[in-house]
mmCIF file of C-alpha atoms in Angstrom:
data_model
loop_
_atom_site.group_PDB
_atom_site.id
_atom_site.type_symbol
_atom_site.label_atom_id
_atom_site.label_comp_id
_atom_site.label_asym_id
_atom_site.label_seq_id
_atom_site.Cartn_x
_atom_site.Cartn_y
_atom_site.Cartn_z
ATOM 1 C CA MET M 61 54.686 -136.224 59.527
ATOM 2 C CA PRO M 62 57.264 -134.156 57.561
ATOM 3 C CA PRO M 63 59.447 -132.083 59.943
ATOM 4 C CA LEU M 64 58.531 -128.729 58.382
ATOM 5 C CA LEU M 65 54.817 -129.520 58.620
ATOM 6 C CA ALA M 66 55.304 -130.616 62.228
ATOM 7 C CA LEU M 67 57.046 -127.316 62.889
ATOM 8 C CA VAL M 68 54.073 -125.399 61.486
ATOM 9 C CA VAL M 69 51.723 -127.364 63.768
ATOM 10 C CA ALA M 70 53.959 -126.698 66.782
ATOM 11 C CA VAL M 71 54.169 -122.957 66.141
ATOM 12 C CA ALA M 72 50.382 -122.876 65.771
ATOM 13 C CA ALA M 73 50.083 -124.666 69.136
ATOM 14 C CA VAL M 74 52.323 -122.214 71.010
ATOM 15 C CA SER M 75 50.482 -119.320 69.366
ATOM 16 C CA THR M 76 47.356 -120.249 71.346
ATOM 17 C CA SER M 77 48.964 -119.599 74.717
ATOM 18 C CA ALA M 78 48.152 -115.882 74.986
ATOM 19 C CA VAL M 79 44.475 -116.340 74.097
ATOM 20 C CA LEU M 80 44.124 -119.205 76.583
ATOM 21 C CA VAL M 81 45.596 -116.990 79.310
ATOM 22 C CA ARG M 82 43.192 -114.183 78.420
ATOM 23 C CA TRP M 83 40.219 -116.541 78.656
ATOM 24 C CA THR M 84 40.971 -117.544 82.246
ATOM 25 C CA SER M 85 39.401 -115.717 85.150
ATOM 26 C CA ALA M 86 42.116 -116.754 87.624
ATOM 27 C CA GLY M 87 44.958 -114.464 88.613
ATOM 28 C CA SER M 88 48.055 -114.402 86.444
ATOM 29 C CA THR M 89 50.338 -116.121 88.958
ATOM 30 C CA VAL M 90 47.754 -118.818 89.669
ATOM 31 C CA THR M 91 47.320 -119.420 85.946
ATOM 32 C CA ALA M 92 51.091 -119.648 85.479
ATOM 33 C CA PHE M 93 51.357 -122.052 88.429
ATOM 34 C CA TYR M 94 48.806 -124.497 87.071
ATOM 35 C CA ARG M 95 50.166 -124.348 83.538
ATOM 36 C CA VAL M 96 53.634 -125.279 84.821
ATOM 37 C CA LEU M 97 52.310 -127.790 87.366
ATOM 38 C CA PHE M 98 50.167 -129.676 84.852
ATOM 39 C CA THR M 99 52.993 -129.674 82.315
ATOM 40 C CA THR M 100 55.346 -131.114 84.948
ATOM 41 C CA LEU M 101 52.856 -133.806 85.965
ATOM 42 C CA LEU M 102 52.454 -134.826 82.330
ATOM 43 C CA LEU M 103 56.232 -135.032 81.881
ATOM 44 C CA VAL M 104 57.099 -136.949 85.056
ATOM 45 C CA PRO M 105 55.913 -140.445 83.989
ATOM 46 C CA LEU M 106 57.837 -140.329 80.707
ATOM 47 C CA ALA M 107 60.922 -138.709 82.221
ATOM 48 C CA GLY M 108 60.950 -141.085 85.184
ATOM 49 C CA THR M 109 60.681 -144.256 83.120
ATOM 50 C CA ARG M 110 63.190 -143.251 80.430
ATOM 51 C CA TYR M 111 65.698 -141.183 82.384
ATOM 52 C CA GLY M 112 65.760 -142.595 85.901
ATOM 53 C CA THR M 113 69.554 -142.775 85.866
ATOM 54 C CA ALA M 114 69.882 -139.112 84.872
ATOM 55 C CA PHE M 115 67.709 -138.055 87.812
ATOM 56 C CA ARG M 116 69.760 -140.133 90.246
ATOM 57 C CA ARG M 117 72.997 -138.576 88.987
ATOM 58 C CA LEU M 118 71.889 -135.011 89.692
ATOM 59 C CA ALA M 119 74.377 -133.465 92.117
ATOM 60 C CA PRO M 120 73.352 -130.986 94.850
ATOM 61 C CA ARG M 121 75.008 -128.225 92.821
ATOM 62 C CA ASP M 122 72.842 -129.160 89.840
ATOM 63 C CA GLY M 123 69.792 -129.002 92.062
ATOM 64 C CA LEU M 124 70.731 -125.471 93.105
ATOM 65 C CA ILE M 125 71.203 -124.404 89.479
ATOM 66 C CA ALA M 126 67.829 -125.946 88.609
ATOM 67 C CA ALA M 127 66.200 -124.023 91.458
ATOM 68 C CA VAL M 128 67.642 -120.678 90.319
ATOM 69 C CA THR M 129 66.697 -121.469 86.715
ATOM 70 C CA GLY M 130 63.181 -122.363 87.834
ATOM 71 C CA VAL M 131 62.831 -119.060 89.695
ATOM 72 C CA ALA M 132 63.859 -117.165 86.557
ATOM 73 C CA LEU M 133 61.291 -119.124 84.566
ATOM 74 C CA ALA M 134 58.640 -118.372 87.194
ATOM 75 C CA VAL M 135 59.345 -114.644 86.849
ATOM 76 C CA HIS M 136 59.032 -115.016 83.071
ATOM 77 C CA PHE M 137 55.626 -116.695 83.197
ATOM 78 C CA ALA M 138 54.238 -114.481 85.960
ATOM 79 C CA ALA M 139 55.347 -111.250 84.247
ATOM 80 C CA TRP M 140 54.203 -112.307 80.792
ATOM 81 C CA PHE M 141 50.802 -113.620 81.920
ATOM 82 C CA GLU M 142 50.188 -110.419 83.902
ATOM 83 C CA SER M 143 51.268 -108.399 80.861
ATOM 84 C CA LEU M 144 48.424 -109.956 78.881
ATOM 85 C CA ARG M 145 45.938 -108.430 81.346
ATOM 86 C CA TRP M 146 47.034 -104.885 80.556
ATOM 87 C CA THR M 147 48.151 -104.667 76.934
ATOM 88 C CA SER M 148 47.294 -106.223 73.599
ATOM 89 C CA VAL M 149 48.178 -109.785 72.684
ATOM 90 C CA ALA M 150 50.134 -108.444 69.703
ATOM 91 C CA ALA M 151 52.344 -106.200 71.829
ATOM 92 C CA SER M 152 52.794 -108.634 74.710
ATOM 93 C CA VAL M 153 53.716 -111.693 72.653
ATOM 94 C CA THR M 154 56.021 -109.747 70.334
ATOM 95 C CA LEU M 155 57.905 -108.105 73.186
ATOM 96 C CA VAL M 156 58.329 -111.316 75.163
ATOM 97 C CA GLN M 157 59.626 -112.998 72.011
ATOM 98 C CA ALA M 158 62.604 -110.600 72.107
ATOM 99 C CA GLN M 159 64.346 -113.019 74.483
ATOM 100 C CA PRO M 160 67.253 -113.795 72.076
ATOM 101 C CA ALA M 161 68.303 -110.136 72.097
ATOM 102 C CA PHE M 162 68.492 -110.211 75.905
ATOM 103 C CA VAL M 163 70.410 -113.502 75.782
ATOM 104 C CA ALA M 164 73.003 -111.921 73.490
ATOM 105 C CA VAL M 165 73.398 -108.900 75.790
ATOM 106 C CA GLY M 166 73.516 -111.076 78.913
ATOM 107 C CA ALA M 167 76.109 -113.419 77.430
ATOM 108 C CA TRP M 168 78.252 -110.391 76.582
ATOM 109 C CA LEU M 169 77.913 -108.727 79.988
ATOM 110 C CA LEU M 170 77.995 -111.783 82.249
ATOM 111 C CA LEU M 171 79.874 -114.452 80.313
ATOM 112 C CA ASP M 172 82.264 -112.232 78.352
ATOM 113 C CA GLU M 173 81.131 -113.708 75.045
ATOM 114 C CA ARG M 174 82.122 -111.880 71.892
ATOM 115 C CA VAL M 175 79.375 -109.949 70.118
ATOM 116 C CA ASP M 176 79.971 -109.427 66.400
ATOM 117 C CA ARG M 177 78.588 -106.530 64.396
ATOM 118 C CA ARG M 178 75.588 -108.450 63.038
ATOM 119 C CA THR M 179 74.519 -109.513 66.519
ATOM 120 C CA ALA M 180 74.958 -105.976 67.849
ATOM 121 C CA LEU M 181 72.934 -104.614 64.935
ATOM 122 C CA GLY M 182 70.192 -107.179 65.561
ATOM 123 C CA VAL M 183 70.019 -106.259 69.257
ATOM 124 C CA ALA M 184 69.916 -102.542 68.417
ATOM 125 C CA VAL M 185 67.124 -103.052 65.885
ATOM 126 C CA ALA M 186 65.125 -105.152 68.363
ATOM 127 C CA ILE M 187 65.518 -102.539 71.111
ATOM 128 C CA GLY M 188 64.439 -99.785 68.737
ATOM 129 C CA GLY M 189 61.395 -101.806 67.766
ATOM 130 C CA MET M 190 60.557 -102.425 71.428
ATOM 131 C CA ALA M 191 60.711 -98.694 72.154
ATOM 132 C CA LEU M 192 58.451 -97.908 69.214
ATOM 133 C CA LEU M 193 56.034 -100.708 70.042
ATOM 134 C CA SER M 194 55.883 -99.822 73.739
ATOM 135 C CA ALA M 195 55.239 -96.108 73.510
ATOM 136 C CA GLY M 196 54.681 -95.183 69.874
ATOM 137 C CA GLU M 197 50.901 -95.337 69.828
ATOM 138 C CA LEU M 198 50.617 -93.558 73.160
ATOM 139 C CA VAL M 199 52.770 -90.719 71.829
ATOM 140 C CA SER M 200 50.891 -90.597 68.519
ATOM 141 C CA GLY M 201 47.518 -90.538 70.258
ATOM 142 C CA ALA M 202 46.244 -93.601 68.393
ATOM 143 C CA VAL M 203 43.636 -95.887 69.944
ATOM 144 C CA VAL M 204 45.382 -98.676 71.840
ATOM 145 C CA THR M 205 44.203 -102.014 73.222
ATOM 146 C CA GLY M 206 44.504 -102.605 76.954
ATOM 147 C CA GLU M 207 43.791 -100.676 80.118
ATOM 148 C CA ARG M 208 47.446 -99.795 80.823
ATOM 149 C CA PRO M 209 49.415 -100.690 77.687
ATOM 150 C CA LEU M 210 52.697 -99.087 78.733
ATOM 151 C CA TYR M 211 52.636 -101.019 82.015
ATOM 152 C CA GLY M 212 51.728 -104.244 80.227
ATOM 153 C CA ASN M 213 54.469 -103.727 77.664
ATOM 154 C CA GLY M 214 56.970 -103.193 80.461
ATOM 155 C CA LEU M 215 55.922 -106.478 82.054
ATOM 156 C CA ALA M 216 56.361 -108.256 78.706
ATOM 157 C CA ILE M 217 59.899 -106.877 78.433
ATOM 158 C CA LEU M 218 60.562 -108.052 82.000
ATOM 159 C CA GLY M 219 59.278 -111.472 80.919
ATOM 160 C CA ALA M 220 61.721 -111.495 78.003
ATOM 161 C CA ALA M 221 64.623 -110.538 80.281
ATOM 162 C CA ALA M 222 63.648 -113.255 82.773
ATOM 163 C CA ALA M 223 63.492 -115.794 79.936
ATOM 164 C CA ALA M 224 67.007 -114.774 78.933
ATOM 165 C CA ALA M 225 68.166 -115.252 82.535
ATOM 166 C CA TYR M 226 66.541 -118.683 82.474
ATOM 167 C CA VAL M 227 68.535 -119.573 79.367
ATOM 168 C CA LEU M 228 71.846 -118.210 80.647
ATOM 169 C CA VAL M 229 71.619 -119.628 84.183
ATOM 170 C CA GLY M 230 70.548 -123.057 82.991
ATOM 171 C CA ARG M 231 73.128 -123.332 80.214
ATOM 172 C CA SER M 232 75.701 -125.346 82.188
ATOM 173 C CA LEU M 233 73.070 -127.719 83.596
ATOM 174 C CA ARG M 234 71.482 -128.295 80.194
ATOM 175 C CA GLN M 235 74.864 -129.346 78.794
ATOM 176 C CA ARG M 236 75.129 -132.109 81.420
ATOM 177 C CA VAL M 237 71.525 -133.281 81.658
ATOM 178 C CA PRO M 238 69.314 -134.676 78.851
ATOM 179 C CA LEU M 239 66.474 -132.444 77.745
ATOM 180 C CA LEU M 240 63.507 -134.236 79.312
ATOM 181 C CA PRO M 241 64.997 -134.571 82.827
ATOM 182 C CA TYR M 242 66.282 -130.991 82.565
ATOM 183 C CA VAL M 243 62.872 -129.577 81.675
ATOM 184 C CA THR M 244 61.130 -131.710 84.308
ATOM 185 C CA VAL M 245 63.429 -130.627 87.145
ATOM 186 C CA VAL M 246 63.392 -126.958 86.157
ATOM 187 C CA TYR M 247 59.616 -126.933 85.672
ATOM 188 C CA ALA M 248 59.202 -128.526 89.109
ATOM 189 C CA ALA M 249 61.359 -125.782 90.638
ATOM 190 C CA CYS M 250 59.367 -123.183 88.694
ATOM 191 C CA ALA M 251 56.081 -124.627 89.988
ATOM 192 C CA VAL M 252 57.348 -124.468 93.578
ATOM 193 C CA ALA M 253 58.419 -120.833 93.136
ATOM 194 C CA LEU M 254 55.021 -119.907 91.686
ATOM 195 C CA LEU M 255 53.218 -121.819 94.469
ATOM 196 C CA VAL M 256 55.159 -119.893 97.106
ATOM 197 C CA THR M 257 54.191 -116.648 95.362
ATOM 198 C CA VAL M 258 50.507 -117.602 95.206
ATOM 199 C CA VAL M 259 50.413 -118.664 98.858
ATOM 200 C CA GLY M 260 52.381 -115.592 99.973
ATOM 201 C CA GLY M 261 50.022 -113.304 98.087
ATOM 202 C CA ALA M 262 46.945 -114.956 99.595
ATOM 203 C CA VAL M 263 48.367 -114.798 103.118
ATOM 204 C CA GLY M 264 49.359 -111.161 102.668
ATOM 205 C CA ALA M 265 45.848 -110.256 101.524
ATOM 206 C CA ALA M 266 44.171 -112.127 104.396
ATOM 207 C CA SER M 267 44.327 -111.630 108.121
ATOM 208 C CA GLY M 268 44.245 -113.816 111.204
ATOM 209 C CA GLU M 269 42.141 -116.969 110.980
ATOM 210 C CA GLY M 270 41.163 -116.257 107.392
ATOM 211 C CA MET M 271 44.608 -117.098 105.994
ATOM 212 C CA GLY M 272 43.870 -120.765 105.365
ATOM 213 C CA ALA M 273 40.611 -119.989 103.620
ATOM 214 C CA ALA M 274 42.305 -117.330 101.484
ATOM 215 C CA VAL M 275 45.034 -119.765 100.396
ATOM 216 C CA ALA M 276 42.465 -122.464 99.608
ATOM 217 C CA ALA M 277 40.385 -120.006 97.601
ATOM 218 C CA SER M 278 43.410 -118.842 95.607
ATOM 219 C CA LEU M 279 44.430 -122.398 94.753
ATOM 220 C CA PHE M 280 41.135 -124.231 94.355
ATOM 221 C CA ASP M 281 38.222 -121.837 93.992
ATOM 222 C CA HIS M 282 38.100 -121.763 90.200
ATOM 223 C CA PRO M 283 35.284 -122.599 87.787
ATOM 224 C CA PRO M 284 35.485 -125.764 85.636
ATOM 225 C CA ARG M 285 36.255 -123.592 82.598
ATOM 226 C CA ASP M 286 39.502 -122.397 84.190
ATOM 227 C CA TRP M 287 40.621 -125.924 85.062
ATOM 228 C CA LEU M 288 40.068 -126.938 81.439
ATOM 229 C CA LEU M 289 42.053 -123.920 80.265
ATOM 230 C CA PHE M 290 44.923 -124.742 82.650
ATOM 231 C CA LEU M 291 45.048 -128.252 81.205
ATOM 232 C CA ALA M 292 44.781 -126.938 77.643
ATOM 233 C CA MET M 293 47.814 -124.709 78.236
ATOM 234 C CA ALA M 294 49.828 -127.683 79.444
ATOM 235 C CA ILE M 295 48.807 -130.001 76.605
ATOM 236 C CA GLY M 296 48.793 -127.451 73.764
ATOM 237 C CA PRO M 297 51.583 -124.863 74.123
ATOM 238 C CA GLY M 298 53.341 -126.765 76.921
ATOM 239 C CA LEU M 299 53.636 -130.226 75.363
ATOM 240 C CA LEU M 300 52.320 -130.382 71.813
ATOM 241 C CA GLY M 301 54.014 -127.158 70.813
ATOM 242 C CA HIS M 302 57.325 -127.445 72.621
ATOM 243 C CA THR M 303 57.688 -131.226 72.338
ATOM 244 C CA VAL M 304 57.148 -131.189 68.588
ATOM 245 C CA ILE M 305 59.558 -128.259 68.232
ATOM 246 C CA ASN M 306 62.202 -130.298 70.056
ATOM 247 C CA TRP M 307 61.548 -133.242 67.755
ATOM 248 C CA ALA M 308 61.855 -130.966 64.729
ATOM 249 C CA LEU M 309 65.242 -129.724 65.966
ATOM 250 C CA ALA M 310 66.626 -133.202 65.325
ATOM 251 C CA HIS M 311 65.520 -133.012 61.684
ATOM 252 C CA VAL M 312 65.689 -129.322 60.728
ATOM 253 C CA GLU M 313 68.501 -126.777 61.064
ATOM 254 C CA SER M 314 68.331 -124.914 64.363
ATOM 255 C CA SER M 315 68.381 -121.551 62.579
ATOM 256 C CA VAL M 316 65.224 -122.531 60.679
ATOM 257 C CA VAL M 317 63.504 -123.542 63.911
ATOM 258 C CA SER M 318 64.620 -120.384 65.734
ATOM 259 C CA VAL M 319 63.361 -118.076 63.016
ATOM 260 C CA SER M 320 60.129 -120.059 62.610
ATOM 261 C CA LEU M 321 59.345 -119.370 66.266
ATOM 262 C CA LEU M 322 58.917 -115.745 65.274
ATOM 263 C CA GLY M 323 55.662 -116.948 63.770
ATOM 264 C CA GLU M 324 54.248 -117.180 67.313
ATOM 265 C CA PRO M 325 53.588 -113.417 67.626
ATOM 266 C CA ILE M 326 51.974 -113.418 64.187
ATOM 267 C CA GLY M 327 49.723 -116.369 65.031
ATOM 268 C CA ALA M 328 48.887 -114.983 68.469
ATOM 269 C CA THR M 329 48.039 -111.577 66.980
ATOM 270 C CA LEU M 330 45.673 -113.142 64.435
ATOM 271 C CA LEU M 331 43.977 -115.167 67.178
ATOM 272 C CA GLY M 332 43.675 -112.026 69.299
ATOM 273 C CA VAL M 333 41.919 -110.230 66.460
ATOM 274 C CA LEU M 334 39.648 -113.169 65.576
ATOM 275 C CA LEU M 335 38.811 -114.512 69.051
ATOM 276 C CA LEU M 336 39.221 -111.484 71.317
ATOM 277 C CA GLY M 337 38.169 -108.721 68.933
ATOM 278 C CA GLU M 338 41.403 -106.782 69.449
ATOM 279 C CA ARG M 339 42.371 -103.839 67.286
ATOM 280 C CA VAL M 340 45.959 -103.660 66.087
ATOM 281 C CA GLY M 341 47.226 -100.178 65.255
ATOM 282 C CA ALA M 342 49.709 -99.280 62.555
ATOM 283 C CA VAL M 343 52.431 -98.370 65.056
ATOM 284 C CA THR M 344 52.060 -101.742 66.763
ATOM 285 C CA LEU M 345 52.391 -103.529 63.435
ATOM 286 C CA VAL M 346 55.446 -101.530 62.402
ATOM 287 C CA GLY M 347 57.094 -101.746 65.816
ATOM 288 C CA GLY M 348 56.382 -105.465 66.033
ATOM 289 C CA ALA M 349 57.859 -106.056 62.591
ATOM 290 C CA ILE M 350 61.021 -104.197 63.611
ATOM 291 C CA VAL M 351 61.328 -106.229 66.825
ATOM 292 C CA LEU M 352 60.968 -109.507 64.951
ATOM 293 C CA ALA M 353 63.445 -108.395 62.285
ATOM 294 C CA GLY M 354 65.985 -107.559 64.991
ATOM 295 C CA VAL M 355 65.419 -110.876 66.750
ATOM 296 C CA ALA M 356 65.769 -112.784 63.464
ATOM 297 C CA LEU M 357 69.028 -110.989 62.695
ATOM 298 C CA THR M 358 70.343 -111.704 66.196
ATOM 299 C CA VAL M 359 69.437 -115.384 66.004
ATOM 300 C CA ARG M 360 70.983 -115.872 62.574
ATOM 301 C CA ALA M 361 74.160 -114.038 63.570
ATOM 302 C CA ARG M 362 74.584 -116.177 66.699
ATOM 303 C CA ASP M 363 73.859 -119.357 64.757
ATOM 304 C CA ASP M 364 76.474 -118.413 62.141
ATOM 305 C CA ALA M 365 78.982 -117.622 64.893
ATOM 306 C CA ASP M 366 78.376 -121.022 66.506
ATOM 307 C CA GLY M 367 79.001 -122.746 63.175
ATOM 308 C CA ASP M 368 78.254 -126.443 63.186
ATOM 309 C CA GLY M 369 78.847 -126.852 66.892
ATOM 310 C CA PRO M 370 76.135 -127.561 69.467
ATOM 311 C CA ASP M 371 73.743 -124.846 70.438
ATOM 312 C CA PRO M 372 75.174 -123.272 73.627
ATOM 313 C CA ASP M 373 71.812 -122.183 74.950
ATOM 314 C CA PRO M 374 69.476 -124.486 76.898
ATOM 315 C CA ALA M 375 65.728 -124.736 76.839
ATOM 316 C CA GLY M 376 63.808 -121.550 76.228
ATOM 317 C CA PRO M 377 60.270 -121.189 77.563
ATOM 318 C CA HIS M 378 58.839 -120.909 74.078
ATOM 319 C CA GLY M 379 60.352 -124.087 72.813
ATOM 320 C CA ASP M 380 63.812 -123.217 71.502
ATOM 321 C CA GLU M 381 65.482 -126.190 73.175
ATOM 322 C CA PRO M 382 68.325 -128.068 71.485
ATOM 323 C CA PRO M 383 67.575 -131.766 71.008
ATOM 324 C CA ASP M 384 69.080 -134.540 73.101
ATOM 325 C CA PRO M 385 72.084 -136.322 71.603
ATOM 326 C CA PRO M 386 71.299 -139.822 70.329
ATOM 327 C CA GLU M 387 71.775 -142.536 72.916
#
């Protein structure tokens, strides 16, 4: 398959994630847990057979970095999935896609990386778009989708910030570990963090002898439809989308791949309208376009600043991972 066509297929696959989450009846954290768990279980056989040496070479320090990275990823998934319960798919997916702007700010604040004027302009544009998208329709009095859109939009922004933390914390580990072992270890840590959250929430809501039953209900009391949706999230957005994007990175310029990922909010919005009957207001469209324009400018500016060197950022939850070097 031609790389650009493969990239189109991959972006279409990741665009289905928000609708699949909306279709589940399980809680957001439970849904996030099973998406990550099933993705990890699908990766383990391939990663174990091809990269056994890389796993054995992981130092305790690398394990600690993976754990912290996994926790950041868990916050990303939990916040974003919960966001989809309260606001529109268009707003949620667009806001969470603003991760590169947060990466640029975090790298400047925490890693003392230089921010040129184009990057700063891109971040400023993205932030302005986020403000307009988050509150513009509420201020204008337009009809909005979602029970608590401002709350849901805030969760989506938290998800974007957590995704940026995931990228920044995992950067050093990703530079030492091949992609597949890296993703497998971090996803396993993420699954553990989400499992602890699910169990803790069930225990906190129960009392006395009912704790075990509450935990079992939270983890296993789901209709067959939900189990199929959990698996679909792992196979579609989790593997088909992200795996193909990683393959495309070996054949297409990273800037092309990064900008093409901005097609996810567009695809997700169209699916929300067609499959969920959502209404998208003019302010949401304008604000979303501004956010994506700011993100695109930020990505291109950082790519130009990096030149022909390797991408300094590790795997992003929406598939912006640099490819493994040839062995």
